[in-house]
Amino acid sequence: MTPSLNADLHCHSVVSDGTLTPEALAQRARSNGVELWALTDHDEVGGQQRAAAAALALGLPYLTGVEISVTFIGQTIHIVGLGFDPEHPALKRGLERTRGGRSQRAIEMSQDLARVGIHGAYDGALKYAGNHALISRTHFARFLVESGVCRETNDVFRKYLTEGKPGYVEHRWAGLKDAVNWIRDAGGVAVIAHPARYKFSATEEFALFSEFSKHGGQAVEVVTGSHTAAEYVNYAAMATEFGLAASRGSDFHSPDESHTDLGTLPPLPEHLTPVWELLTGRIQTVQ
Ligand code: AMP
Ligand code: MN
Ligand code: MN
Ligand code: MN
């Protein structure tokens, strides 16, 4: 499989904070020409069987996926796992623990929004959460748009729900080492998700890449819906410097909200090792 494969290894369904079902996503991926697909819901593998079954029924090769919330030197970052066994006990327990604090955080977020005159946000957000255990800031953002507080979800994250703004509640997610170990113990490959999104200094970013590699992390997202073309070049160089394979994924959440659709990103730079080369034995296909 070549670096130019139309792989899309990052997206979300109603099982976390996307608006489409796993089946609808499989269909959309297939229609958009995706040749290798992974559903990567936040902190949850409950959609994996449905996604794999739907993909295989369409003749679309599938890799299991997840996006784990991690706290690293005071910031929230995301680690994607690919090609693991979703039934592995350590991974399942770890994800359960990571999901655990979301309901309490959501109640506190709602209380903080009430402080600035926005009432009923918890119930409002919950209506959008297909999976109540996975209530996320995205569901709050949809409520704030619906109730006319903001025009669109991007607007929400500029004015609310982020550090220093109303509705933001600090939260402690999984540790980096734990997240990488859960993925590896379950037979998968760990990937640093959309690194350009984090607000790290150069030294902190170096620490992230070093520690991630030291714990056995093997890849980084280079071409993602969250990066600019200049950032593809920058993180291609980081992949080379740290000896990491490269991944590619839209981070598609919704036809109404996402600016990058499934399967529409440019290919990975030719000189990189695509993450799917590390996962050839883990790709599910119809025999
Ligand atoms: P949570 O895991 O509950 O903290 O929610 C994080 C989710 O919020 C991300 O996965 C995105 O889907 C969404 N999000 C965070 N920041 C932004 C942003 N600036 N614009 C749009 N969506 C965002
Ligand atoms: Mn999300
Ligand atoms: Mn993410
Ligand atoms: Mn994502």
Short mmCIF file of C-alpha atoms and ligand atoms in Angstrom, two decimals:
data_model
loop_
_atom_site.label_atom_id
_atom_site.label_comp_id
_atom_site.label_asym_id
_atom_site.label_seq_id
_atom_site.Cartn_x
_atom_site.Cartn_y
_atom_site.Cartn_z
CA MET A 1 0.00 0.00 0.00
CA THR A 2 1.37 3.31 -1.12
CA PRO A 3 1.67 6.69 0.63
CA SER A 4 -0.92 8.02 -1.85
CA LEU A 5 -3.63 5.64 -0.56
CA ASN A 6 -6.82 7.56 0.20
CA ALA A 7 -6.83 6.60 3.88
CA ASP A 8 -9.04 8.49 6.35
CA LEU A 9 -8.07 7.42 9.85
CA HIS A 10 -9.81 10.02 12.03
CA CYS A 11 -13.54 10.83 12.34
CA HIS A 12 -16.43 10.81 14.82
CA SER A 13 -19.91 9.28 14.99
CA VAL A 14 -22.97 9.74 17.27
CA VAL A 15 -21.19 7.36 19.66
CA SER A 16 -19.08 10.42 20.65
CA ASP A 17 -19.56 13.95 19.27
CA GLY A 18 -20.27 13.36 15.57
CA THR A 19 -23.77 13.71 14.08
CA LEU A 20 -23.77 10.67 11.73
CA THR A 21 -24.16 6.99 12.62
CA PRO A 22 -21.21 4.62 12.02
CA GLU A 23 -23.19 3.19 9.07
CA ALA A 24 -23.77 6.61 7.48
CA LEU A 25 -20.08 7.45 7.91
CA ALA A 26 -19.04 4.19 6.22
CA GLN A 27 -21.33 5.02 3.32
CA ARG A 28 -20.01 8.58 3.07
CA ALA A 29 -16.38 7.38 3.21
CA ARG A 30 -17.05 4.88 0.42
CA SER A 31 -18.84 7.48 -1.74
CA ASN A 32 -15.98 9.95 -1.25
CA GLY A 33 -13.43 7.38 -2.47
CA VAL A 34 -11.83 6.43 0.86
CA GLU A 35 -9.73 3.26 0.45
CA LEU A 36 -8.92 2.58 4.13
CA TRP A 37 -11.10 3.86 6.96
CA ALA A 38 -11.10 4.09 10.77
CA LEU A 39 -13.80 5.50 13.08
CA THR A 40 -12.04 7.18 16.04
CA ASP A 41 -14.67 8.21 18.59
CA HIS A 42 -13.48 10.06 21.69
CA ASP A 43 -12.63 7.74 24.63
CA GLU A 44 -15.06 5.06 23.41
CA VAL A 45 -15.01 1.95 21.21
CA GLY A 46 -18.78 1.29 21.32
CA GLY A 47 -19.14 2.06 17.59
CA GLN A 48 -16.35 -0.22 16.37
CA GLN A 49 -18.36 -3.32 15.54
CA ARG A 50 -20.99 -1.34 13.65
CA ALA A 51 -18.34 0.64 11.75
CA ALA A 52 -16.37 -2.48 10.78
CA ALA A 53 -19.50 -4.39 9.70
CA ALA A 54 -20.78 -1.45 7.61
CA ALA A 55 -17.36 -0.88 6.01
CA LEU A 56 -16.86 -4.54 5.12
CA ALA A 57 -20.38 -4.76 3.64
CA LEU A 58 -19.32 -1.94 1.30
CA GLY A 59 -15.96 -3.57 0.49
CA LEU A 60 -14.12 -0.79 2.37
CA PRO A 61 -11.01 -1.96 4.29
CA TYR A 62 -11.26 -1.04 7.99
CA LEU A 63 -8.95 -0.40 10.95
CA THR A 64 -10.28 -0.13 14.52
CA GLY A 65 -9.85 3.36 15.99
CA VAL A 66 -10.21 5.55 19.07
CA GLU A 67 -9.15 9.08 20.11
CA ILE A 68 -8.07 9.20 23.75
CA SER A 69 -8.17 12.45 25.80
CA VAL A 70 -4.84 12.93 27.60
CA THR A 71 -3.52 15.57 30.00
CA PHE A 72 0.12 16.41 29.25
CA ILE A 73 1.95 19.19 31.16
CA GLY A 74 -1.31 20.94 31.94
CA GLN A 75 -2.88 20.77 28.47
CA THR A 76 -5.44 18.47 26.91
CA ILE A 77 -4.04 16.58 23.93
CA HIS A 78 -5.42 13.68 21.90
CA ILE A 79 -3.80 10.33 21.14
CA VAL A 80 -5.36 8.24 18.37
CA GLY A 81 -5.14 4.45 18.56
CA LEU A 82 -5.38 2.33 15.39
CA GLY A 83 -5.60 -1.39 14.67
CA PHE A 84 -6.08 -2.58 18.29
CA ASP A 85 -8.36 -5.27 19.74
CA PRO A 86 -11.37 -3.28 21.07
CA GLU A 87 -12.14 -6.07 23.57
CA HIS A 88 -8.75 -5.88 25.28
CA PRO A 89 -9.45 -5.58 29.06
CA ALA A 90 -6.77 -2.99 29.92
CA LEU A 91 -7.87 -0.72 27.06
CA LYS A 92 -11.56 -1.10 27.95
CA ARG A 93 -10.91 -0.31 31.63
CA GLY A 94 -8.70 2.65 30.76
CA LEU A 95 -11.30 4.15 28.41
CA GLU A 96 -14.03 3.63 30.99
CA ARG A 97 -11.98 5.52 33.55
CA THR A 98 -11.22 8.32 31.06
CA ARG A 99 -14.95 8.72 30.23
CA GLY A 100 -15.86 8.67 33.91
CA GLY A 101 -15.48 12.35 34.75
CA ARG A 102 -17.47 13.73 31.81
CA SER A 103 -20.91 13.91 33.47
CA GLN A 104 -19.63 15.77 36.51
CA ARG A 105 -17.61 18.13 34.29
CA ALA A 106 -20.74 18.81 32.21
CA ILE A 107 -22.74 19.75 35.32
CA GLU A 108 -19.99 22.17 36.36
CA MET A 109 -19.79 23.61 32.83
CA SER A 110 -23.53 24.25 32.96
CA GLN A 111 -23.21 25.97 36.36
CA ASP A 112 -20.48 28.20 34.99
CA LEU A 113 -22.59 29.15 31.96
CA ALA A 114 -25.50 29.99 34.30
CA ARG A 115 -23.17 32.50 35.98
CA VAL A 116 -23.21 34.53 32.72
CA GLY A 117 -26.98 34.15 32.25
CA ILE A 118 -27.07 31.02 30.05
CA HIS A 119 -29.48 28.59 31.70
CA GLY A 120 -30.40 24.97 31.05
CA ALA A 121 -27.15 24.16 29.22
CA TYR A 122 -26.71 20.71 30.76
CA ASP A 123 -30.13 19.47 29.62
CA GLY A 124 -29.71 21.32 26.34
CA ALA A 125 -26.36 19.66 25.60
CA LEU A 126 -27.56 16.25 26.71
CA LYS A 127 -30.24 16.31 24.00
CA TYR A 128 -27.45 16.27 21.39
CA ALA A 129 -25.45 13.50 23.03
CA GLY A 130 -26.27 10.17 21.38
CA ASN A 131 -24.18 8.60 24.16
CA HIS A 132 -24.76 10.38 27.50
CA ALA A 133 -21.50 9.06 28.98
CA LEU A 134 -19.67 10.91 26.21
CA ILE A 135 -21.21 14.36 26.77
CA SER A 136 -18.62 16.76 25.37
CA ARG A 137 -17.99 20.42 24.69
CA THR A 138 -19.22 19.83 21.14
CA HIS A 139 -22.71 19.05 22.48
CA PHE A 140 -22.64 22.26 24.53
CA ALA A 141 -21.54 24.13 21.42
CA ARG A 142 -24.54 22.77 19.47
CA PHE A 143 -26.87 23.87 22.29
CA LEU A 144 -25.35 27.39 22.29
CA VAL A 145 -25.91 27.66 18.52
CA GLU A 146 -29.46 26.28 18.72
CA SER A 147 -30.40 28.71 21.48
CA GLY A 148 -29.07 31.67 19.47
CA VAL A 149 -26.17 32.56 21.81
CA CYS A 150 -23.68 31.99 18.96
CA ARG A 151 -23.99 31.84 15.19
CA GLU A 152 -21.90 28.68 14.62
CA THR A 153 -19.88 26.17 16.62
CA ASN A 154 -16.51 27.76 15.74
CA ASP A 155 -17.84 30.98 17.22
CA VAL A 156 -18.68 29.13 20.44
CA PHE A 157 -15.08 28.03 20.96
CA ARG A 158 -13.87 31.61 20.51
CA LYS A 159 -16.22 33.00 23.20
CA TYR A 160 -17.05 30.07 25.48
CA LEU A 161 -15.88 26.63 26.68
CA THR A 162 -12.14 27.33 26.34
CA GLU A 163 -9.62 28.36 28.97
CA GLY A 164 -10.50 31.68 30.60
CA LYS A 165 -13.96 31.79 28.97
CA PRO A 166 -17.41 31.03 30.48
CA GLY A 167 -18.27 27.33 30.58
CA TYR A 168 -14.66 26.15 30.77
CA VAL A 169 -13.95 23.60 33.48
CA GLU A 170 -10.48 22.23 33.95
CA HIS A 171 -10.31 18.46 33.71
CA ARG A 172 -7.73 15.77 34.28
CA TRP A 173 -7.77 13.13 31.53
CA ALA A 174 -5.58 10.02 31.06
CA GLY A 175 -1.78 10.13 31.37
CA LEU A 176 0.29 9.99 28.13
CA LYS A 177 2.12 6.83 29.16
CA ASP A 178 -1.13 5.08 30.15
CA ALA A 179 -2.91 5.95 26.89
CA VAL A 180 0.02 4.74 24.76
CA ASN A 181 0.29 1.54 26.82
CA TRP A 182 -3.44 0.73 26.55
CA ILE A 183 -3.24 1.02 22.76
CA ARG A 184 -0.02 -0.99 22.50
CA ASP A 185 -1.16 -3.70 24.93
CA ALA A 186 -4.27 -4.12 22.76
CA GLY A 187 -2.01 -4.68 19.73
CA GLY A 188 -2.46 -1.24 18.13
CA VAL A 189 -0.38 1.74 17.05
CA ALA A 190 -0.50 5.05 18.98
CA VAL A 191 -0.62 8.29 16.97
CA ILE A 192 -0.24 11.92 18.14
CA ALA A 193 -3.43 13.62 16.88
CA HIS A 194 -3.34 17.07 15.16
CA PRO A 195 -0.17 18.35 16.94
CA ALA A 196 -0.45 21.87 15.48
CA ARG A 197 -3.62 22.43 17.53
CA TYR A 198 -1.76 22.43 20.86
CA LYS A 199 -0.45 25.61 22.41
CA PHE A 200 2.96 24.26 23.40
CA SER A 201 6.27 26.09 23.31
CA ALA A 202 8.96 24.45 21.13
CA THR A 203 10.48 22.90 24.27
CA GLU A 204 7.15 21.50 25.45
CA GLU A 205 6.40 20.11 22.01
CA PHE A 206 9.83 18.44 21.94
CA ALA A 207 8.99 16.92 25.34
CA LEU A 208 5.68 15.58 23.98
CA PHE A 209 7.31 13.92 20.96
CA SER A 210 10.21 12.55 23.05
CA GLU A 211 8.02 11.09 25.80
CA PHE A 212 5.52 9.73 23.31
CA SER A 213 8.32 7.91 21.45
CA LYS A 214 9.92 6.71 24.68
CA HIS A 215 6.62 5.12 25.78
CA GLY A 216 6.30 3.29 22.44
CA GLY A 217 4.19 5.70 20.39
CA GLN A 218 4.88 5.14 16.68
CA ALA A 219 3.10 7.74 14.53
CA VAL A 220 1.91 11.34 14.17
CA GLU A 221 -0.91 12.92 12.16
CA VAL A 222 0.71 14.98 9.43
CA VAL A 223 -2.15 15.55 6.98
CA THR A 224 -5.30 16.33 8.99
CA GLY A 225 -8.31 18.62 8.67
CA SER A 226 -6.81 20.58 11.59
CA HIS A 227 -3.53 21.46 9.80
CA THR A 228 -2.62 24.03 7.16
CA ALA A 229 -0.39 23.10 4.19
CA ALA A 230 2.58 24.73 5.98
CA GLU A 231 1.86 22.56 9.02
CA TYR A 232 1.95 19.41 6.86
CA VAL A 233 5.54 20.33 6.00
CA ASN A 234 6.42 21.17 9.59
CA TYR A 235 5.05 17.91 11.03
CA ALA A 236 6.48 15.83 8.17
CA ALA A 237 9.87 17.09 9.38
CA MET A 238 8.95 16.22 12.99
CA ALA A 239 7.94 12.69 11.89
CA THR A 240 11.34 12.26 10.24
CA GLU A 241 13.23 13.74 13.20
CA PHE A 242 11.54 11.39 15.70
CA GLY A 243 11.41 8.34 13.42
CA LEU A 244 7.60 8.27 13.48
CA ALA A 245 5.24 7.01 10.79
CA ALA A 246 2.68 9.47 9.40
CA SER A 247 -1.12 9.36 9.55
CA ARG A 248 -3.86 11.10 7.60
CA GLY A 249 -7.43 11.88 8.70
CA SER A 250 -10.16 14.47 8.20
CA ASP A 251 -11.42 14.61 11.84
CA PHE A 252 -14.87 14.80 10.25
CA HIS A 253 -17.71 15.36 12.78
CA SER A 254 -20.73 16.58 10.82
CA PRO A 255 -21.84 17.60 7.30
CA ASP A 256 -23.10 20.90 8.82
CA GLU A 257 -20.04 21.75 10.89
CA SER A 258 -16.88 20.18 9.47
CA HIS A 259 -14.95 22.03 6.81
CA THR A 260 -13.01 18.89 5.76
CA ASP A 261 -15.10 16.00 4.45
CA LEU A 262 -14.07 12.33 4.65
CA GLY A 263 -11.46 11.36 2.06
CA THR A 264 -10.84 14.84 0.65
CA LEU A 265 -7.39 15.69 2.09
CA PRO A 266 -4.20 15.75 -0.02
CA PRO A 267 -2.00 12.62 0.12
CA LEU A 268 0.81 12.16 2.63
CA PRO A 269 4.21 13.47 1.52
CA GLU A 270 5.93 10.65 -0.48
CA HIS A 271 9.06 10.40 1.67
CA LEU A 272 7.21 9.46 4.89
CA THR A 273 6.32 5.98 6.15
CA PRO A 274 2.51 5.77 6.15
CA VAL A 275 1.09 4.44 9.43
CA TRP A 276 -0.81 1.74 7.50
CA GLU A 277 2.52 0.13 6.63
CA LEU A 278 2.85 -0.70 10.36
CA LEU A 279 -0.67 -2.12 10.41
CA THR A 280 -0.88 -4.44 7.41
CA GLY A 281 -1.82 -7.42 9.61
CA ARG A 282 -4.56 -5.46 11.39
CA ILE A 283 -6.57 -4.23 8.39
CA GLN A 284 -10.00 -5.90 8.14
CA THR A 285 -11.16 -6.81 4.62
CA VAL A 286 -13.73 -9.13 3.12
CA GLN A 287 -11.91 -12.34 2.24
P1 AMP B 1 -14.18 17.59 25.00
O1 AMP B 1 -13.55 16.25 24.71
O2 AMP B 1 -15.53 17.47 25.66
O3 AMP B 1 -13.27 18.54 25.74
O4 AMP B 1 -14.53 18.26 23.59
C1 AMP B 1 -13.54 18.44 22.64
C2 AMP B 1 -14.17 18.55 21.28
O5 AMP B 1 -14.66 19.86 21.08
C3 AMP B 1 -13.18 18.33 20.15
O6 AMP B 1 -13.04 16.96 19.87
C4 AMP B 1 -13.83 19.06 19.01
O7 AMP B 1 -14.82 18.24 18.41
C5 AMP B 1 -14.51 20.21 19.71
N1 AMP B 1 -13.68 21.44 19.63
C6 AMP B 1 -12.71 21.81 20.48
N2 AMP B 1 -12.18 23.01 20.11
C7 AMP B 1 -12.85 23.38 18.99
C8 AMP B 1 -12.79 24.50 18.10
N3 AMP B 1 -11.94 25.51 18.31
N4 AMP B 1 -13.64 24.54 17.06
C9 AMP B 1 -14.51 23.53 16.85
N5 AMP B 1 -14.62 22.45 17.63
C10 AMP B 1 -13.80 22.37 18.69
MN MN B 2 -14.64 16.01 18.71
MN MN B 3 -8.98 15.75 18.62
MN MN B 4 -11.11 14.04 16.57
#
